[in-house]
Short mmCIF file of N, CA and C in Angstrom, two decimals:
data_model
loop_
_atom_site.label_atom_id
_atom_site.label_comp_id
_atom_site.label_asym_id
_atom_site.label_seq_id
_atom_site.Cartn_x
_atom_site.Cartn_y
_atom_site.Cartn_z
N UNK A 227 -18.43 24.35 24.95
CA UNK A 227 -17.40 23.71 25.74
C UNK A 227 -16.78 22.59 24.90
N UNK A 228 -15.46 22.59 24.76
CA UNK A 228 -14.76 21.61 23.93
C UNK A 228 -14.64 20.25 24.60
N UNK A 229 -14.50 19.25 23.78
CA UNK A 229 -14.35 17.88 24.28
C UNK A 229 -12.95 17.69 24.84
N UNK A 230 -12.87 17.03 25.98
CA UNK A 230 -11.58 16.76 26.59
C UNK A 230 -11.11 15.34 26.26
N UNK A 231 -11.88 14.65 25.43
CA UNK A 231 -11.53 13.28 25.06
C UNK A 231 -10.13 13.23 24.46
N UNK A 232 -9.82 14.20 23.61
CA UNK A 232 -8.54 14.17 22.91
C UNK A 232 -7.39 14.69 23.76
N UNK A 233 -7.68 15.12 24.98
CA UNK A 233 -6.62 15.46 25.94
C UNK A 233 -6.11 14.21 26.63
N UNK A 234 -6.81 13.11 26.46
CA UNK A 234 -6.45 11.84 27.09
C UNK A 234 -5.25 11.24 26.37
N UNK A 235 -4.18 10.98 27.10
CA UNK A 235 -2.96 10.43 26.49
C UNK A 235 -3.22 9.06 25.85
N UNK A 236 -4.17 8.31 26.40
CA UNK A 236 -4.51 7.01 25.83
C UNK A 236 -5.09 7.15 24.43
N UNK A 237 -5.89 8.18 24.20
CA UNK A 237 -6.46 8.42 22.87
C UNK A 237 -5.34 8.77 21.89
N UNK A 238 -4.40 9.59 22.32
CA UNK A 238 -3.26 9.95 21.45
C UNK A 238 -2.44 8.70 21.10
N UNK A 239 -2.15 7.89 22.09
CA UNK A 239 -1.39 6.66 21.85
C UNK A 239 -2.16 5.75 20.88
N UNK A 240 -3.45 5.65 21.07
CA UNK A 240 -4.28 4.82 20.19
C UNK A 240 -4.25 5.34 18.75
N UNK A 241 -4.37 6.65 18.56
CA UNK A 241 -4.35 7.19 17.20
C UNK A 241 -2.99 7.00 16.54
N UNK A 242 -1.92 7.13 17.31
CA UNK A 242 -0.58 6.86 16.78
C UNK A 242 -0.47 5.40 16.37
N UNK A 243 -0.98 4.50 17.21
CA UNK A 243 -0.97 3.07 16.89
C UNK A 243 -1.74 2.80 15.59
N UNK A 244 -2.88 3.43 15.41
CA UNK A 244 -3.66 3.24 14.19
C UNK A 244 -2.88 3.69 12.96
N UNK A 245 -2.20 4.82 13.07
CA UNK A 245 -1.40 5.33 11.94
C UNK A 245 -0.26 4.37 11.60
N UNK A 246 0.42 3.89 12.62
CA UNK A 246 1.52 2.94 12.40
C UNK A 246 0.99 1.66 11.77
N UNK A 247 -0.14 1.18 12.27
CA UNK A 247 -0.73 -0.05 11.74
C UNK A 247 -1.10 0.12 10.27
N UNK A 248 -1.68 1.26 9.91
CA UNK A 248 -2.04 1.51 8.50
C UNK A 248 -0.79 1.52 7.62
N UNK A 249 0.26 2.17 8.09
CA UNK A 249 1.53 2.21 7.34
C UNK A 249 2.07 0.79 7.13
N UNK A 250 2.09 0.01 8.21
CA UNK A 250 2.60 -1.35 8.11
C UNK A 250 1.75 -2.23 7.20
N UNK A 251 0.44 -2.06 7.26
CA UNK A 251 -0.45 -2.85 6.38
C UNK A 251 -0.09 -2.61 4.92
N UNK A 252 0.16 -1.36 4.55
CA UNK A 252 0.54 -1.04 3.17
C UNK A 252 1.87 -1.69 2.80
N UNK A 253 2.83 -1.62 3.72
CA UNK A 253 4.15 -2.19 3.44
C UNK A 253 4.11 -3.71 3.33
N UNK A 254 3.25 -4.34 4.12
CA UNK A 254 3.22 -5.80 4.20
C UNK A 254 2.23 -6.45 3.24
N UNK A 255 1.36 -5.66 2.63
CA UNK A 255 0.32 -6.21 1.74
C UNK A 255 0.87 -7.11 0.64
N UNK A 256 1.99 -6.76 -0.01
CA UNK A 256 2.49 -7.63 -1.08
C UNK A 256 2.87 -9.04 -0.60
N UNK A 257 3.07 -9.19 0.70
CA UNK A 257 3.50 -10.47 1.26
C UNK A 257 2.36 -11.18 2.00
N UNK A 258 1.18 -10.59 1.93
CA UNK A 258 -0.01 -11.12 2.60
C UNK A 258 0.23 -11.33 4.10
N UNK A 259 0.88 -10.34 4.70
CA UNK A 259 1.18 -10.38 6.13
C UNK A 259 0.44 -9.27 6.85
N UNK A 260 -0.07 -9.58 8.02
CA UNK A 260 -0.63 -8.58 8.92
C UNK A 260 0.51 -8.05 9.80
N UNK A 261 0.38 -6.84 10.33
CA UNK A 261 1.44 -6.29 11.17
C UNK A 261 1.85 -7.22 12.32
N UNK A 262 0.90 -7.86 12.98
CA UNK A 262 1.27 -8.73 14.10
C UNK A 262 1.95 -10.01 13.62
N UNK A 263 1.59 -10.50 12.43
CA UNK A 263 2.28 -11.65 11.87
C UNK A 263 3.73 -11.30 11.56
N UNK A 264 3.93 -10.09 11.09
CA UNK A 264 5.28 -9.58 10.81
C UNK A 264 6.12 -9.58 12.09
N UNK A 265 5.51 -9.25 13.22
CA UNK A 265 6.24 -9.27 14.49
C UNK A 265 6.65 -10.69 14.87
N UNK A 266 5.80 -11.66 14.61
CA UNK A 266 6.15 -13.05 14.89
C UNK A 266 7.35 -13.46 14.04
N UNK A 267 7.32 -13.12 12.75
CA UNK A 267 8.45 -13.44 11.88
C UNK A 267 9.72 -12.76 12.37
N UNK A 268 9.61 -11.49 12.76
CA UNK A 268 10.79 -10.76 13.26
C UNK A 268 11.36 -11.44 14.50
N UNK A 269 10.50 -11.88 15.41
CA UNK A 269 10.97 -12.60 16.60
C UNK A 269 11.70 -13.88 16.22
N UNK A 270 11.12 -14.63 15.29
CA UNK A 270 11.73 -15.89 14.89
C UNK A 270 13.05 -15.67 14.14
N UNK A 271 13.18 -14.55 13.48
CA UNK A 271 14.43 -14.22 12.80
C UNK A 271 15.53 -13.93 13.81
N UNK A 272 15.15 -13.52 15.01
CA UNK A 272 16.12 -13.30 16.08
C UNK A 272 16.50 -14.61 16.75
N UNK A 273 15.60 -15.58 16.73
CA UNK A 273 15.87 -16.86 17.37
C UNK A 273 14.76 -17.85 17.11
N UNK A 274 15.03 -18.83 16.28
CA UNK A 274 14.01 -19.82 15.94
C UNK A 274 13.83 -20.81 17.08
N UNK A 275 12.74 -21.54 17.00
CA UNK A 275 12.47 -22.58 17.98
C UNK A 275 11.77 -22.08 19.23
N UNK A 276 11.17 -20.89 19.15
CA UNK A 276 10.42 -20.37 20.30
C UNK A 276 9.10 -21.13 20.43
N UNK A 277 8.67 -21.29 21.65
CA UNK A 277 7.36 -21.89 21.87
C UNK A 277 6.29 -20.84 21.59
N UNK A 278 5.08 -21.31 21.31
CA UNK A 278 3.97 -20.38 21.11
C UNK A 278 3.75 -19.56 22.38
N UNK A 279 3.93 -20.16 23.54
CA UNK A 279 3.76 -19.44 24.80
C UNK A 279 4.79 -18.32 24.93
N UNK A 280 6.02 -18.59 24.53
CA UNK A 280 7.08 -17.58 24.59
C UNK A 280 6.75 -16.42 23.65
N UNK A 281 6.30 -16.74 22.45
CA UNK A 281 5.92 -15.70 21.49
C UNK A 281 4.79 -14.85 22.06
N UNK A 282 3.79 -15.49 22.64
CA UNK A 282 2.66 -14.77 23.24
C UNK A 282 3.15 -13.83 24.34
N UNK A 283 4.05 -14.31 25.19
CA UNK A 283 4.56 -13.48 26.28
C UNK A 283 5.36 -12.29 25.75
N UNK A 284 6.21 -12.53 24.76
CA UNK A 284 7.04 -11.44 24.22
C UNK A 284 6.20 -10.37 23.53
N UNK A 285 5.10 -10.78 22.90
CA UNK A 285 4.25 -9.82 22.20
C UNK A 285 3.11 -9.29 23.05
N UNK A 286 2.96 -9.83 24.26
CA UNK A 286 1.89 -9.38 25.14
C UNK A 286 0.51 -9.71 24.59
N UNK A 287 0.41 -10.85 23.91
CA UNK A 287 -0.86 -11.27 23.30
C UNK A 287 -1.33 -12.56 23.97
N UNK A 288 -2.64 -12.81 23.89
CA UNK A 288 -3.15 -14.05 24.46
C UNK A 288 -2.79 -15.23 23.54
N UNK A 289 -2.74 -16.40 24.14
CA UNK A 289 -2.29 -17.59 23.42
C UNK A 289 -3.18 -17.93 22.24
N UNK A 290 -4.48 -17.72 22.37
CA UNK A 290 -5.38 -18.07 21.26
C UNK A 290 -5.14 -17.17 20.04
N UNK A 291 -4.84 -15.90 20.26
CA UNK A 291 -4.52 -14.99 19.15
C UNK A 291 -3.24 -15.43 18.46
N UNK A 292 -2.24 -15.78 19.25
CA UNK A 292 -0.96 -16.24 18.69
C UNK A 292 -1.18 -17.53 17.91
N UNK A 293 -1.98 -18.43 18.44
CA UNK A 293 -2.25 -19.69 17.75
C UNK A 293 -2.87 -19.43 16.38
N UNK A 294 -3.85 -18.53 16.31
CA UNK A 294 -4.48 -18.19 15.02
C UNK A 294 -3.47 -17.61 14.04
N UNK A 295 -2.63 -16.69 14.52
CA UNK A 295 -1.64 -16.07 13.65
C UNK A 295 -0.63 -17.10 13.16
N UNK A 296 -0.23 -18.00 14.04
CA UNK A 296 0.74 -19.03 13.66
C UNK A 296 0.14 -19.99 12.64
N UNK A 297 -1.12 -20.38 12.82
CA UNK A 297 -1.78 -21.22 11.81
C UNK A 297 -1.81 -20.52 10.46
N UNK A 298 -2.10 -19.22 10.47
CA UNK A 298 -2.14 -18.46 9.22
C UNK A 298 -0.76 -18.41 8.56
N UNK A 299 0.26 -18.12 9.36
CA UNK A 299 1.63 -18.07 8.82
C UNK A 299 2.06 -19.43 8.30
N UNK A 300 1.65 -20.47 8.99
CA UNK A 300 1.99 -21.82 8.54
C UNK A 300 1.28 -22.12 7.22
N UNK A 301 0.03 -21.71 7.10
CA UNK A 301 -0.72 -21.91 5.87
C UNK A 301 -0.12 -21.18 4.68
N UNK A 302 0.54 -20.06 4.96
CA UNK A 302 1.20 -19.29 3.90
C UNK A 302 2.59 -19.83 3.59
N UNK A 303 3.02 -20.80 4.37
CA UNK A 303 4.31 -21.42 4.12
C UNK A 303 5.51 -20.71 4.72
N UNK A 304 5.29 -19.75 5.64
CA UNK A 304 6.38 -18.98 6.22
C UNK A 304 7.00 -19.64 7.45
N UNK A 305 6.23 -20.46 8.14
CA UNK A 305 6.73 -21.10 9.36
C UNK A 305 6.29 -22.56 9.39
N UNK A 306 6.90 -23.31 10.30
CA UNK A 306 6.45 -24.68 10.57
C UNK A 306 6.47 -24.87 12.08
N UNK A 307 5.53 -25.67 12.53
CA UNK A 307 5.43 -25.98 13.96
C UNK A 307 5.98 -27.38 14.18
N UNK A 308 6.73 -27.52 15.26
CA UNK A 308 7.32 -28.82 15.60
C UNK A 308 7.01 -29.10 17.06
N UNK A 309 6.52 -30.29 17.33
CA UNK A 309 6.26 -30.67 18.72
C UNK A 309 7.54 -30.64 19.53
N UNK A 310 7.45 -30.11 20.72
CA UNK A 310 8.61 -30.02 21.62
C UNK A 310 8.92 -31.41 22.15
N UNK A 311 10.17 -31.86 22.01
CA UNK A 311 10.50 -33.20 22.47
C UNK A 311 10.39 -33.37 23.99
N UNK A 312 10.54 -32.29 24.75
CA UNK A 312 10.51 -32.37 26.21
C UNK A 312 9.11 -32.21 26.79
N UNK A 313 8.18 -31.67 25.98
CA UNK A 313 6.83 -31.40 26.47
C UNK A 313 5.85 -31.57 25.31
N UNK A 314 5.12 -32.66 25.31
CA UNK A 314 4.23 -32.97 24.19
C UNK A 314 3.13 -31.94 24.01
N UNK A 315 2.82 -31.18 25.05
CA UNK A 315 1.78 -30.16 24.95
C UNK A 315 2.28 -28.89 24.29
N UNK A 316 3.59 -28.73 24.22
CA UNK A 316 4.18 -27.50 23.71
C UNK A 316 4.61 -27.67 22.24
N UNK A 317 4.57 -26.56 21.52
CA UNK A 317 4.96 -26.55 20.11
C UNK A 317 6.01 -25.47 19.92
N UNK A 318 7.09 -25.81 19.21
CA UNK A 318 8.11 -24.83 18.87
C UNK A 318 7.88 -24.38 17.43
N UNK A 319 8.22 -23.13 17.15
CA UNK A 319 7.95 -22.55 15.85
C UNK A 319 9.26 -22.20 15.16
N UNK A 320 9.36 -22.58 13.89
CA UNK A 320 10.56 -22.36 13.09
C UNK A 320 10.19 -21.71 11.77
N UNK A 321 11.10 -20.93 11.22
CA UNK A 321 10.92 -20.37 9.89
C UNK A 321 11.15 -21.46 8.85
N UNK A 322 10.42 -21.39 7.77
CA UNK A 322 10.71 -22.23 6.60
C UNK A 322 11.70 -21.45 5.73
N UNK A 323 12.16 -22.07 4.66
CA UNK A 323 13.02 -21.34 3.72
C UNK A 323 12.30 -20.12 3.17
N UNK A 324 11.00 -20.28 2.87
CA UNK A 324 10.20 -19.16 2.38
C UNK A 324 10.14 -18.04 3.42
N UNK A 325 10.02 -18.40 4.69
CA UNK A 325 10.02 -17.41 5.76
C UNK A 325 11.37 -16.72 5.89
N UNK A 326 12.45 -17.49 5.76
CA UNK A 326 13.80 -16.90 5.85
C UNK A 326 14.07 -15.93 4.70
N UNK A 327 13.44 -16.20 3.55
CA UNK A 327 13.62 -15.31 2.40
C UNK A 327 13.05 -13.92 2.67
N UNK A 328 12.20 -13.79 3.66
CA UNK A 328 11.62 -12.49 4.00
C UNK A 328 12.50 -11.67 4.94
N UNK A 329 13.64 -12.22 5.35
CA UNK A 329 14.51 -11.52 6.31
C UNK A 329 14.82 -10.10 5.83
N UNK A 330 15.23 -9.95 4.59
CA UNK A 330 15.59 -8.63 4.07
C UNK A 330 14.37 -7.71 4.04
N UNK A 331 13.23 -8.24 3.65
CA UNK A 331 11.99 -7.45 3.61
C UNK A 331 11.62 -6.97 5.02
N UNK A 332 11.63 -7.89 5.97
CA UNK A 332 11.28 -7.56 7.36
C UNK A 332 12.25 -6.52 7.91
N UNK A 333 13.54 -6.72 7.68
CA UNK A 333 14.53 -5.76 8.18
C UNK A 333 14.35 -4.39 7.54
N UNK A 334 14.08 -4.36 6.23
CA UNK A 334 13.88 -3.10 5.53
C UNK A 334 12.64 -2.37 6.06
N UNK A 335 11.56 -3.09 6.23
CA UNK A 335 10.33 -2.48 6.76
C UNK A 335 10.55 -1.97 8.18
N UNK A 336 11.23 -2.76 9.01
CA UNK A 336 11.49 -2.33 10.38
C UNK A 336 12.35 -1.07 10.42
N UNK A 337 13.39 -1.04 9.58
CA UNK A 337 14.27 0.13 9.53
C UNK A 337 13.51 1.36 9.04
N UNK A 338 12.73 1.20 7.97
CA UNK A 338 11.97 2.33 7.42
C UNK A 338 10.95 2.85 8.44
N UNK A 339 10.31 1.95 9.14
CA UNK A 339 9.33 2.35 10.16
C UNK A 339 10.01 3.11 11.29
N UNK A 340 11.12 2.57 11.76
CA UNK A 340 11.86 3.24 12.84
C UNK A 340 12.31 4.64 12.40
N UNK A 341 12.85 4.75 11.18
CA UNK A 341 13.31 6.05 10.69
C UNK A 341 12.15 7.04 10.55
N UNK A 342 11.02 6.55 10.05
CA UNK A 342 9.84 7.41 9.91
C UNK A 342 9.38 7.94 11.26
N UNK A 343 9.29 7.06 12.24
CA UNK A 343 8.79 7.45 13.55
C UNK A 343 9.78 8.31 14.34
N UNK A 344 11.06 8.11 14.10
CA UNK A 344 12.08 8.87 14.84
C UNK A 344 12.47 10.17 14.14
N UNK A 345 11.92 10.41 12.96
CA UNK A 345 12.28 11.61 12.19
C UNK A 345 12.01 12.86 13.03
N UNK A 346 13.01 13.71 13.11
CA UNK A 346 12.87 14.96 13.84
C UNK A 346 13.10 14.84 15.34
N UNK A 347 13.36 13.63 15.82
CA UNK A 347 13.63 13.42 17.24
C UNK A 347 15.13 13.18 17.44
N UNK A 348 15.67 13.76 18.49
CA UNK A 348 17.05 13.46 18.84
C UNK A 348 17.10 12.10 19.54
N UNK A 349 18.30 11.57 19.69
CA UNK A 349 18.45 10.30 20.43
C UNK A 349 17.95 10.45 21.86
N UNK A 350 18.21 11.61 22.45
CA UNK A 350 17.75 11.85 23.82
C UNK A 350 16.23 11.88 23.89
N UNK A 351 15.60 12.52 22.91
CA UNK A 351 14.13 12.58 22.89
C UNK A 351 13.54 11.18 22.69
N UNK A 352 14.16 10.41 21.80
CA UNK A 352 13.68 9.04 21.57
C UNK A 352 13.81 8.22 22.85
N UNK A 353 14.92 8.36 23.53
CA UNK A 353 15.14 7.63 24.78
C UNK A 353 14.12 8.06 25.84
N UNK A 354 13.87 9.35 25.93
CA UNK A 354 12.90 9.87 26.90
C UNK A 354 11.49 9.39 26.56
N UNK A 355 11.15 9.37 25.28
CA UNK A 355 9.84 8.90 24.86
C UNK A 355 9.66 7.43 25.23
N UNK A 356 10.67 6.62 25.01
CA UNK A 356 10.61 5.21 25.40
C UNK A 356 10.39 5.07 26.91
N UNK A 357 11.12 5.88 27.66
CA UNK A 357 11.01 5.83 29.12
C UNK A 357 9.60 6.20 29.56
N UNK A 358 9.08 7.28 29.01
CA UNK A 358 7.74 7.75 29.38
C UNK A 358 6.65 6.77 28.95
N UNK A 359 6.77 6.23 27.74
CA UNK A 359 5.78 5.24 27.29
C UNK A 359 5.84 3.98 28.14
N UNK A 360 7.03 3.63 28.60
CA UNK A 360 7.16 2.49 29.52
C UNK A 360 6.40 2.75 30.81
N UNK A 361 6.48 3.97 31.32
CA UNK A 361 5.73 4.32 32.54
C UNK A 361 4.23 4.25 32.29
N UNK A 362 3.79 4.77 31.14
CA UNK A 362 2.36 4.73 30.80
C UNK A 362 1.90 3.28 30.68
N UNK A 363 2.71 2.43 30.02
CA UNK A 363 2.37 1.01 29.89
C UNK A 363 2.26 0.37 31.27
N UNK A 364 3.22 0.65 32.14
CA UNK A 364 3.18 0.09 33.50
C UNK A 364 1.91 0.54 34.23
N UNK A 365 1.55 1.80 34.08
CA UNK A 365 0.32 2.30 34.70
C UNK A 365 -0.91 1.58 34.15
N UNK A 366 -0.93 1.39 32.83
CA UNK A 366 -2.08 0.73 32.19
C UNK A 366 -2.19 -0.73 32.62
N UNK A 367 -1.07 -1.38 32.90
CA UNK A 367 -1.10 -2.78 33.32
C UNK A 367 -1.68 -2.94 34.71
N UNK A 368 -1.74 -1.87 35.48
CA UNK A 368 -2.29 -1.94 36.83
C UNK A 368 -3.82 -1.86 36.82
N UNK A 369 -4.38 -1.56 35.67
CA UNK A 369 -5.84 -1.42 35.57
C UNK A 369 -6.51 -2.77 35.66
#
């Protein structure tokens, strides 16, 4: 009798995530960035001055994980933290010049990753996949 473990959509999603993570690790290794750190930089490239809480919410990560990643990025010289003038407990995060220099790298990696993952899919299939994965995510959040 065969195992039904691999019939589980969650296992498939997990294995796809592992493959994407391995690909990103290879692409980001020259810059000493982890895939999740790359996401923080990408967010800041869209709009600097986000609070750590905002970054955590956008990435669906807990605040302590975001804090560790931000400390690491700050140590590498890619970002700087500035106390929020309106709330002393809050910290806003900004790119440094070194972080801004990675804009082209981040954009290139994001484009290459998107093209790799969308290869062989029509726009309609990509849209449908996003819709279905959104439903699966919503279901998982109810657990």
